[in-house]
mmCIF file of C-alpha atoms in Angstrom:
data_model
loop_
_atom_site.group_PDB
_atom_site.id
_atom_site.type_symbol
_atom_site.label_atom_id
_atom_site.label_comp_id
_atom_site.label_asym_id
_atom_site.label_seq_id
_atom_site.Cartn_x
_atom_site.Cartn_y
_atom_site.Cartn_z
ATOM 1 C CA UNK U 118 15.980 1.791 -0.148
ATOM 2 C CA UNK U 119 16.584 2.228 3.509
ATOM 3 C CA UNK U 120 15.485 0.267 6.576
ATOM 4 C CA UNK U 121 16.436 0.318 10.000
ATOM 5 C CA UNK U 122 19.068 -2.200 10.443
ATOM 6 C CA UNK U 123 17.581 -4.561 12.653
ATOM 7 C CA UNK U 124 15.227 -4.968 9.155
ATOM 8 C CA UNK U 125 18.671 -6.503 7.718
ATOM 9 C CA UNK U 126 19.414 -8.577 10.343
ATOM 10 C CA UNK U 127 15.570 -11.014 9.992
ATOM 11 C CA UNK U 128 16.375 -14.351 9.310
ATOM 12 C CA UNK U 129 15.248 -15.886 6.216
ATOM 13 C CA UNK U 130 12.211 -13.884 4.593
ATOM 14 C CA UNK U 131 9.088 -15.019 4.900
ATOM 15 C CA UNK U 132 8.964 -15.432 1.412
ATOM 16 C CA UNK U 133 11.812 -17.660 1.224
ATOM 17 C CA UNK U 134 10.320 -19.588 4.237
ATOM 18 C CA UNK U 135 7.094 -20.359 2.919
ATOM 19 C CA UNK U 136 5.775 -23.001 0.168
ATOM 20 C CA UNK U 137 6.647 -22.976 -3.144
ATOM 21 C CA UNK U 138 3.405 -20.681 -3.696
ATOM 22 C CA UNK U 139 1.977 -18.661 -1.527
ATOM 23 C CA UNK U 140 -1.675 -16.484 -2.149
ATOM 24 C CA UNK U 141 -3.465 -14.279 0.357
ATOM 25 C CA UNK U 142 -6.415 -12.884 -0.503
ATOM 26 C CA UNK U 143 -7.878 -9.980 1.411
ATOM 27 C CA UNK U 144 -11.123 -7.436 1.513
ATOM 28 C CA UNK U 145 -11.833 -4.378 2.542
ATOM 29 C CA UNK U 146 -14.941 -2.139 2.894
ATOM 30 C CA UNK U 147 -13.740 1.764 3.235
ATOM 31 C CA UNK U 148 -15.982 4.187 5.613
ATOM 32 C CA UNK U 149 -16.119 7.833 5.179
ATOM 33 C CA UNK U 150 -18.022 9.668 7.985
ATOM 34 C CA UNK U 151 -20.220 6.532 8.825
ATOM 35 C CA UNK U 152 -20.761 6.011 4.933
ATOM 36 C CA UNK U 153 -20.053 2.904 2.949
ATOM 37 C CA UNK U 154 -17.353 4.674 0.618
ATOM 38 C CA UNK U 155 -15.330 2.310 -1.043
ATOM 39 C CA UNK U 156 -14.815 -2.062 -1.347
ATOM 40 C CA UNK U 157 -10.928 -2.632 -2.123
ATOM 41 C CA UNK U 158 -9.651 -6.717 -2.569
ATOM 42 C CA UNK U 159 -5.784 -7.242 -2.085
ATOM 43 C CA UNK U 160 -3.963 -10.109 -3.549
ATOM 44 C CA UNK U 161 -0.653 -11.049 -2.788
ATOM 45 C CA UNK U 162 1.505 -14.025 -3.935
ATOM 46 C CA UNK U 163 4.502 -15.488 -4.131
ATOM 47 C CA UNK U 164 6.268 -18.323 -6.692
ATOM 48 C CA UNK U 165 8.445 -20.663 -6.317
ATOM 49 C CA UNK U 166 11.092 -18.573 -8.544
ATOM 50 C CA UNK U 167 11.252 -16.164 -5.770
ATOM 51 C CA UNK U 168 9.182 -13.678 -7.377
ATOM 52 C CA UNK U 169 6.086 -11.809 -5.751
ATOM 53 C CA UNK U 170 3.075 -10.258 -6.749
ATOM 54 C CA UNK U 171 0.839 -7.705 -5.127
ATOM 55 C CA UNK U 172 -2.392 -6.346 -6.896
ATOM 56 C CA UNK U 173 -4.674 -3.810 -5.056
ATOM 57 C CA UNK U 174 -8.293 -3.287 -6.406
ATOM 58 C CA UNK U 175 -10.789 -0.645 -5.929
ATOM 59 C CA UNK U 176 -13.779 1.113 -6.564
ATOM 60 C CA UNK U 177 -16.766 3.376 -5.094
ATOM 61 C CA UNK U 178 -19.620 1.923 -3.474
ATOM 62 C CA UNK U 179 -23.293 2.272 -3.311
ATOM 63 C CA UNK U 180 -24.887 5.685 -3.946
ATOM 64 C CA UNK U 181 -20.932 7.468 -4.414
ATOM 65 C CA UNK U 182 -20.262 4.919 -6.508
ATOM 66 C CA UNK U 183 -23.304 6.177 -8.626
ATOM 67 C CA UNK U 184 -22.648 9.528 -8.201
ATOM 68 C CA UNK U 185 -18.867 9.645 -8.581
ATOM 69 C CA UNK U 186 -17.561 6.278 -10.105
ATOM 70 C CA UNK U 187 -14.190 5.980 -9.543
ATOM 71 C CA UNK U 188 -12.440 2.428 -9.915
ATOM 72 C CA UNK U 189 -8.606 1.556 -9.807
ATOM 73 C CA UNK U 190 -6.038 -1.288 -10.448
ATOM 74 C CA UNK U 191 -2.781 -0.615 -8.811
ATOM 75 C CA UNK U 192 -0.150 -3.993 -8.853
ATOM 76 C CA UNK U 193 3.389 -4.540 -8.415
ATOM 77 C CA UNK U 194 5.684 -7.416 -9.525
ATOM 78 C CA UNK U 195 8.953 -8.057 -8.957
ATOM 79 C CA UNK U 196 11.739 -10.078 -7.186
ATOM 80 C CA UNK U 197 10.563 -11.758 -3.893
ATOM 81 C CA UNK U 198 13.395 -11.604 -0.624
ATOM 82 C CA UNK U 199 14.361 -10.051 2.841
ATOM 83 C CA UNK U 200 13.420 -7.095 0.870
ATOM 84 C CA UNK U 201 10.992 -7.259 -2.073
ATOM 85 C CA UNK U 202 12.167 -5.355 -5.404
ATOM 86 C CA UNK U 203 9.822 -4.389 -7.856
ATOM 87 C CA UNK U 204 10.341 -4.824 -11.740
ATOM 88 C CA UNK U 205 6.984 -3.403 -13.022
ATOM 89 C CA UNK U 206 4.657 -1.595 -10.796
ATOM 90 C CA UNK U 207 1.235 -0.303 -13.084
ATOM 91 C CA UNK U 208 -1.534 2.099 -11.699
ATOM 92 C CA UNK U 209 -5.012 2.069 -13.639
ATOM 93 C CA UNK U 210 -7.594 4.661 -12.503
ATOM 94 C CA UNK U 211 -10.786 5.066 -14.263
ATOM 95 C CA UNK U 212 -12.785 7.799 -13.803
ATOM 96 C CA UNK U 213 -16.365 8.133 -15.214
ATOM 97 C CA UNK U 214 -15.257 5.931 -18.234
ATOM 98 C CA UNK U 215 -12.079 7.813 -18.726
ATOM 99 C CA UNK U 216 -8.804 5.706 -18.313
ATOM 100 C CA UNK U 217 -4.752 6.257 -17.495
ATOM 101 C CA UNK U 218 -2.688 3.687 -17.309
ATOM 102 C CA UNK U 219 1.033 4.471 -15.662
ATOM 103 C CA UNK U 220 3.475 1.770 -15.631
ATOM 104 C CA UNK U 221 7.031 1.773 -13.980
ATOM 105 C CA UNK U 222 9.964 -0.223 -14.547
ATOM 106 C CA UNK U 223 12.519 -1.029 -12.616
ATOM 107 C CA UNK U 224 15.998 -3.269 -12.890
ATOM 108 C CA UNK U 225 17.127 -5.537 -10.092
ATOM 109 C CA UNK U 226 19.963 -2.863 -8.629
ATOM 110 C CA UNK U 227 16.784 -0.736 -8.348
ATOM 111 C CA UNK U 228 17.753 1.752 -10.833
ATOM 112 C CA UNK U 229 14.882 2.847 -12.938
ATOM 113 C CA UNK U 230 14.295 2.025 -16.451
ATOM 114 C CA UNK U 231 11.041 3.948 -17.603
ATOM 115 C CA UNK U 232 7.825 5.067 -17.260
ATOM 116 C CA UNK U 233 4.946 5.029 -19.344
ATOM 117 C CA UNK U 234 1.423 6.592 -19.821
ATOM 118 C CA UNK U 235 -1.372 5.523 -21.868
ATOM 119 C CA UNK U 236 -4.368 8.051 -21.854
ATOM 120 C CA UNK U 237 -7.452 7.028 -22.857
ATOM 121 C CA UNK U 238 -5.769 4.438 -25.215
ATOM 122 C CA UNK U 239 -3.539 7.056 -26.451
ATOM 123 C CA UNK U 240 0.350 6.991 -24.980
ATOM 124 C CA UNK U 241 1.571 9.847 -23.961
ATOM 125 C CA UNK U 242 4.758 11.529 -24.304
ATOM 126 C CA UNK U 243 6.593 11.074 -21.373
ATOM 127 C CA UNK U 244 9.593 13.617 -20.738
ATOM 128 C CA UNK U 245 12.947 12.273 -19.758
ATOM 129 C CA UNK U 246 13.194 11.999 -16.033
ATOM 130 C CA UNK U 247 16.142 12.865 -14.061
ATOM 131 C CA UNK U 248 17.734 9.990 -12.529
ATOM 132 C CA UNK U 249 17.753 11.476 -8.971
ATOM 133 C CA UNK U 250 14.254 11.417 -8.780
ATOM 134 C CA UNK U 251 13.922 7.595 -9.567
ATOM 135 C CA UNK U 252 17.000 5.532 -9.097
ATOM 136 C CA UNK U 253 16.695 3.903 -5.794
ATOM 137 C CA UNK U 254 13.199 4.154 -5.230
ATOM 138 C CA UNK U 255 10.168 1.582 -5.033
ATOM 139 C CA UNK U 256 6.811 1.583 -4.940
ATOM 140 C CA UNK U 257 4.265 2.161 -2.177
ATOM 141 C CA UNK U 258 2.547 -1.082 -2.498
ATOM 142 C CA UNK U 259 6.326 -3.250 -2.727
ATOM 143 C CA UNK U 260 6.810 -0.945 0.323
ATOM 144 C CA UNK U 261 4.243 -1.657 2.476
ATOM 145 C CA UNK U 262 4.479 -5.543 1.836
ATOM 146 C CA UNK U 263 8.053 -5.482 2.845
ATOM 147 C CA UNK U 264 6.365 -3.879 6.131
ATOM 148 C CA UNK U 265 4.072 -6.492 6.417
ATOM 149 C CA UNK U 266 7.178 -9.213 6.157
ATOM 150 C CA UNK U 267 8.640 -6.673 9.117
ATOM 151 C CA UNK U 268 5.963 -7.652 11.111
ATOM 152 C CA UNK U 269 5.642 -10.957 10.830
ATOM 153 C CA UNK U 270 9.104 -11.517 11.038
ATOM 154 C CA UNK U 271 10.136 -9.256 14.144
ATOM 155 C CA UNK U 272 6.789 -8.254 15.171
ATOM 156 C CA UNK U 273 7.935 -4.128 14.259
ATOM 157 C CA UNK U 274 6.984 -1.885 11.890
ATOM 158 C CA UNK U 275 9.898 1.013 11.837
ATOM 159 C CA UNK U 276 11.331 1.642 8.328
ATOM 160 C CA UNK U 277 11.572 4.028 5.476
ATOM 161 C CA UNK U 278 11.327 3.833 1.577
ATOM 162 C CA UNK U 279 11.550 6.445 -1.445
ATOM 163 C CA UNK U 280 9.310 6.415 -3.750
ATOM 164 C CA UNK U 281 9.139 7.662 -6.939
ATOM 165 C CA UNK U 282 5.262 9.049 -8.627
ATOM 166 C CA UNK U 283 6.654 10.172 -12.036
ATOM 167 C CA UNK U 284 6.700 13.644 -11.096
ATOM 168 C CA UNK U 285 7.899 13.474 -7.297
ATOM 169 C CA UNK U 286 10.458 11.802 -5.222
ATOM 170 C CA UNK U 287 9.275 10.972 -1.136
ATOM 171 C CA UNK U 288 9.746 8.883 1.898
ATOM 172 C CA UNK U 289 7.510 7.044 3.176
ATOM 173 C CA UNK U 290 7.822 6.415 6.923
ATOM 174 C CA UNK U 291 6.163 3.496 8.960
ATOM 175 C CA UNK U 292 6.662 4.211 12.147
ATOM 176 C CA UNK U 293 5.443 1.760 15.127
ATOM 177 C CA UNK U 294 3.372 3.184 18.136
ATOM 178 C CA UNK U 295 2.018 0.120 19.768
ATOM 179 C CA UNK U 296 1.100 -3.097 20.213
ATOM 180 C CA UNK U 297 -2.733 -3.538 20.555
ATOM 181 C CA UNK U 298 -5.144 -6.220 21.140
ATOM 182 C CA UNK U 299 -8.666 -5.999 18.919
ATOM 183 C CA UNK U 300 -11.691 -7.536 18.590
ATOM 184 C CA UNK U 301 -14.132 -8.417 15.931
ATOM 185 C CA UNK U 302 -16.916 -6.197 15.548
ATOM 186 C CA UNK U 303 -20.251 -5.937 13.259
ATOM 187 C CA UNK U 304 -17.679 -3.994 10.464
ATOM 188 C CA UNK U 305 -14.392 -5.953 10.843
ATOM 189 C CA UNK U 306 -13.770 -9.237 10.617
ATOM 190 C CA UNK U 307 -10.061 -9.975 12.654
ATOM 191 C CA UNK U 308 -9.486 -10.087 16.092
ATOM 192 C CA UNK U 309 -6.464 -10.437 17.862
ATOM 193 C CA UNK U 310 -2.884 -8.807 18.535
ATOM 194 C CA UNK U 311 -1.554 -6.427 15.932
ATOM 195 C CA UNK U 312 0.921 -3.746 15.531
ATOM 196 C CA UNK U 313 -0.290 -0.371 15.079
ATOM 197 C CA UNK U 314 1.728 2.206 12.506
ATOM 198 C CA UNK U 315 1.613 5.573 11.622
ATOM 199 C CA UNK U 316 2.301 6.267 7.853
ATOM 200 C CA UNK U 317 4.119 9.384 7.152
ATOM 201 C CA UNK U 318 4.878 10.984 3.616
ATOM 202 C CA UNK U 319 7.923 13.201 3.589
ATOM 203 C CA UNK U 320 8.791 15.250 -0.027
ATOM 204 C CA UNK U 321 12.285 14.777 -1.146
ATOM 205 C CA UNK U 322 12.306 15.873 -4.357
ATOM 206 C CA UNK U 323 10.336 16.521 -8.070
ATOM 207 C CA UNK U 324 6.919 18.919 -8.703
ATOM 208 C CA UNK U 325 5.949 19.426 -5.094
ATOM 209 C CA UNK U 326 3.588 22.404 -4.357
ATOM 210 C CA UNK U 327 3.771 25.195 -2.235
ATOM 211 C CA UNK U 328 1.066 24.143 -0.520
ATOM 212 C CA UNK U 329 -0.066 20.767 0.325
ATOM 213 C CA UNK U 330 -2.516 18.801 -2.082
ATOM 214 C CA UNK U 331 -3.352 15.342 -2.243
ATOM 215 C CA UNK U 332 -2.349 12.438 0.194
ATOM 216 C CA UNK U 333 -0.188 15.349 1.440
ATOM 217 C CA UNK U 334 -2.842 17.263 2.341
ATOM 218 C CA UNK U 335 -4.549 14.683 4.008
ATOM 219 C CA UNK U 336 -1.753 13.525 6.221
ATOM 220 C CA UNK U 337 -1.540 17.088 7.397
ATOM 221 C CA UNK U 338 -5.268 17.463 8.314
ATOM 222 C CA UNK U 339 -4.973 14.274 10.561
ATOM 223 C CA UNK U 340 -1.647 16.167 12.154
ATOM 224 C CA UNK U 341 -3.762 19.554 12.885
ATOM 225 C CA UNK U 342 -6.101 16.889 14.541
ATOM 226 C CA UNK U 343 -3.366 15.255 16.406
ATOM 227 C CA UNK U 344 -3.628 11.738 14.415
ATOM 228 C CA UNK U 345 -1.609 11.195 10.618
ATOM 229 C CA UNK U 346 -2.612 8.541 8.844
ATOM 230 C CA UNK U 347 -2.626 4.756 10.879
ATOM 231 C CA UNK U 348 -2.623 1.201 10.437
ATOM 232 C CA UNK U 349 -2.869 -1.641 12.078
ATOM 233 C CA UNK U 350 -1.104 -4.919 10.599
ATOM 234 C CA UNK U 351 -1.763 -8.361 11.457
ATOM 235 C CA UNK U 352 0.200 -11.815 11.772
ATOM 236 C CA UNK U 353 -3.546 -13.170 10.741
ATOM 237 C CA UNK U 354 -1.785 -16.498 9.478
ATOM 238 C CA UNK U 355 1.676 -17.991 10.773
ATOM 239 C CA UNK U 356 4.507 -17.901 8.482
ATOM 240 C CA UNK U 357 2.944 -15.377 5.938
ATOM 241 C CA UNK U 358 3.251 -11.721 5.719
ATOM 242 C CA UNK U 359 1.277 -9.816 8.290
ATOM 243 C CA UNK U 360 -1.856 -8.011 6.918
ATOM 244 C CA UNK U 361 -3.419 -4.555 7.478
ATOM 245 C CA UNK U 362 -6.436 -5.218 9.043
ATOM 246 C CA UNK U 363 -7.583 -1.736 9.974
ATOM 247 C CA UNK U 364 -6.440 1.798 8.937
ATOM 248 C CA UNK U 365 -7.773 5.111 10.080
ATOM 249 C CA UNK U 366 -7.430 8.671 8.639
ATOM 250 C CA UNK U 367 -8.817 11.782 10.162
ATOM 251 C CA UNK U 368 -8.993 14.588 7.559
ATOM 252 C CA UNK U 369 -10.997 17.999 8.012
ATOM 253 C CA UNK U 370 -14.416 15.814 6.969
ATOM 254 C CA UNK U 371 -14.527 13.320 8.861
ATOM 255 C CA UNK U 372 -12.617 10.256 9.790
ATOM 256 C CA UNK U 373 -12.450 7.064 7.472
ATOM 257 C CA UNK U 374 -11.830 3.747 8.165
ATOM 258 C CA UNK U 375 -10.814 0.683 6.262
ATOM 259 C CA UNK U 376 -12.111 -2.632 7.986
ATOM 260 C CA UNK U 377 -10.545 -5.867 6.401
ATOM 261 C CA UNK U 378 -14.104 -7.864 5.933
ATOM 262 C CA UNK U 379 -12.852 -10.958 4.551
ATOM 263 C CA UNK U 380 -9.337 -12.855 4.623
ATOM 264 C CA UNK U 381 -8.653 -16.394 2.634
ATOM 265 C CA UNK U 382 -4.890 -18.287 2.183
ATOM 266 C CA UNK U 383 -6.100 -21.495 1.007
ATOM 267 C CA UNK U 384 -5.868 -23.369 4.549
ATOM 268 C CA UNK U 385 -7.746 -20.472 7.019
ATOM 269 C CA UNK U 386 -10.461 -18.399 5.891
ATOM 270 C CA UNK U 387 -12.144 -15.342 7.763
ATOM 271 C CA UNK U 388 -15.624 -14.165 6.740
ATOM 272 C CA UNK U 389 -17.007 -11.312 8.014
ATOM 273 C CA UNK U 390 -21.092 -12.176 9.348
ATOM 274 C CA UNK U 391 -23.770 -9.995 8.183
#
């Protein structure tokens, strides 16, 4: 992995700072061109063993979620520090009843040590993958939580990871623009100072297409319309990783936003009023 070096140079982590166990729990309502899209929940935690977990849930809402259900699991486990190292990191996606389930492994010197598929309760066969697309690389949710320990701790976003998506190898860039002051509103439920980022996929390696197709494709629709993807993140408790509290993406259909609506760490609780 590779950070700025002022990322190397943070005092203790905030993992290693905090209690023996540590649990954030965090919601999110998604809105696509004024529509009520999407409700995601995150959970992170951290143990006394100096591990960490992160588990991102999701799923349509409302009428889409009639018309095109859609829900996901995505989680990451792993060794808990100044920077965060995954050992398993799973993706679940379930699409009008049909289910894959990847799962990555990873060893502590961040080599890689497999990936597999299960289809529709079937596993799949899972071709041998070249070692320069993996070794090295972490996973976008380990990723942005050692972000969100950037924040807190140094109150700056600025870093890159690799990440590998068992076909492709690519950066990921968090790059800071501001900092901002917001308030609560009738949609979100934090108010306060926060840093905002721009997030920034960059192909390194693997199956790439000519031309770009999923997040990819995406980013580059916000560039043509002079904004890539953005988030803002949050110090929304002291001594605990900083949160995304707001993200924005402006793609050729409209802009979405993600609005944190609820935030809970055992000792200071946000709720969002209706």
């Amino acid at each position: 992995m590779v950070f700025t070096l002022n990322f190397f140079l943070i005092a203790p982590s905030i993992a290693q700072e905090q209690d023996k166990e540590q649990k954030q729990s965090v919601q999110y309502h998604v809105y696509a061109g004024g529509i009520h899209a999407l409700e995601a929940n995150l959970n992170l935690s951290f143990s006394d063993d100096a591990r960490y977990s992160s588990v991102l849930t999701a799923k349509t809402y409302g009428l889409l979620g009639r018309l095109a259900p859609w829900d996901g699991i995505f989680e990451s486990h792993g060794w808990a520090g100044t920077i965060n190292r995954p050992e398993m990191h799973q993706s679940t996606a379930t699409w009008r009843g049909s289910e894959e389930t990847k799962t990555y492994r990873y060893n502590k010197d961040t080599s890689f040590d497999g990936l597999k598929i299960i289809d529709d309760g079937k596993k799949k066969k899972v071709k041998a993958v070249d070692s320069k697309l993996t070794n090295g690389t972490t996973d976008i949710l380990t990723s942005t939580l050692n972000t969100m320990q950037m924040v807190a701790a140094q109150n700056k976003c600025d870093g890159t990871d690799e990440v590998f998506d068992g076909k492709r190898r690519y950066k990921i860039h968090f790059k800071q623009k501001s900092e901002v002051i917001l308030e609560a509103s009738k949609w979100n439920v934090y108010s306060g100072p926060a840093v905002q980022c721009t997030v920034e996929v960059e192909p390194v390696a693997g199956a790439w297409h000519k031309k770009p197709r999923g997040w990819l494709s995406i980013q580059e629709q916000g560039r043509e319309r002079g904004k890539i993807p953005t988030v803002w993140f949050a110090k929304v408790a002291e001594g605990k990783p900083a949160i995304p509290v707001k993200v924005m993406v402006k793609t050729s259909y409209g802009t979405l936003f993600m609005h944190m609506t609820s935030y809970d760490d055992g000792t200071k609780a946000l709720t969002l009023k209706k």
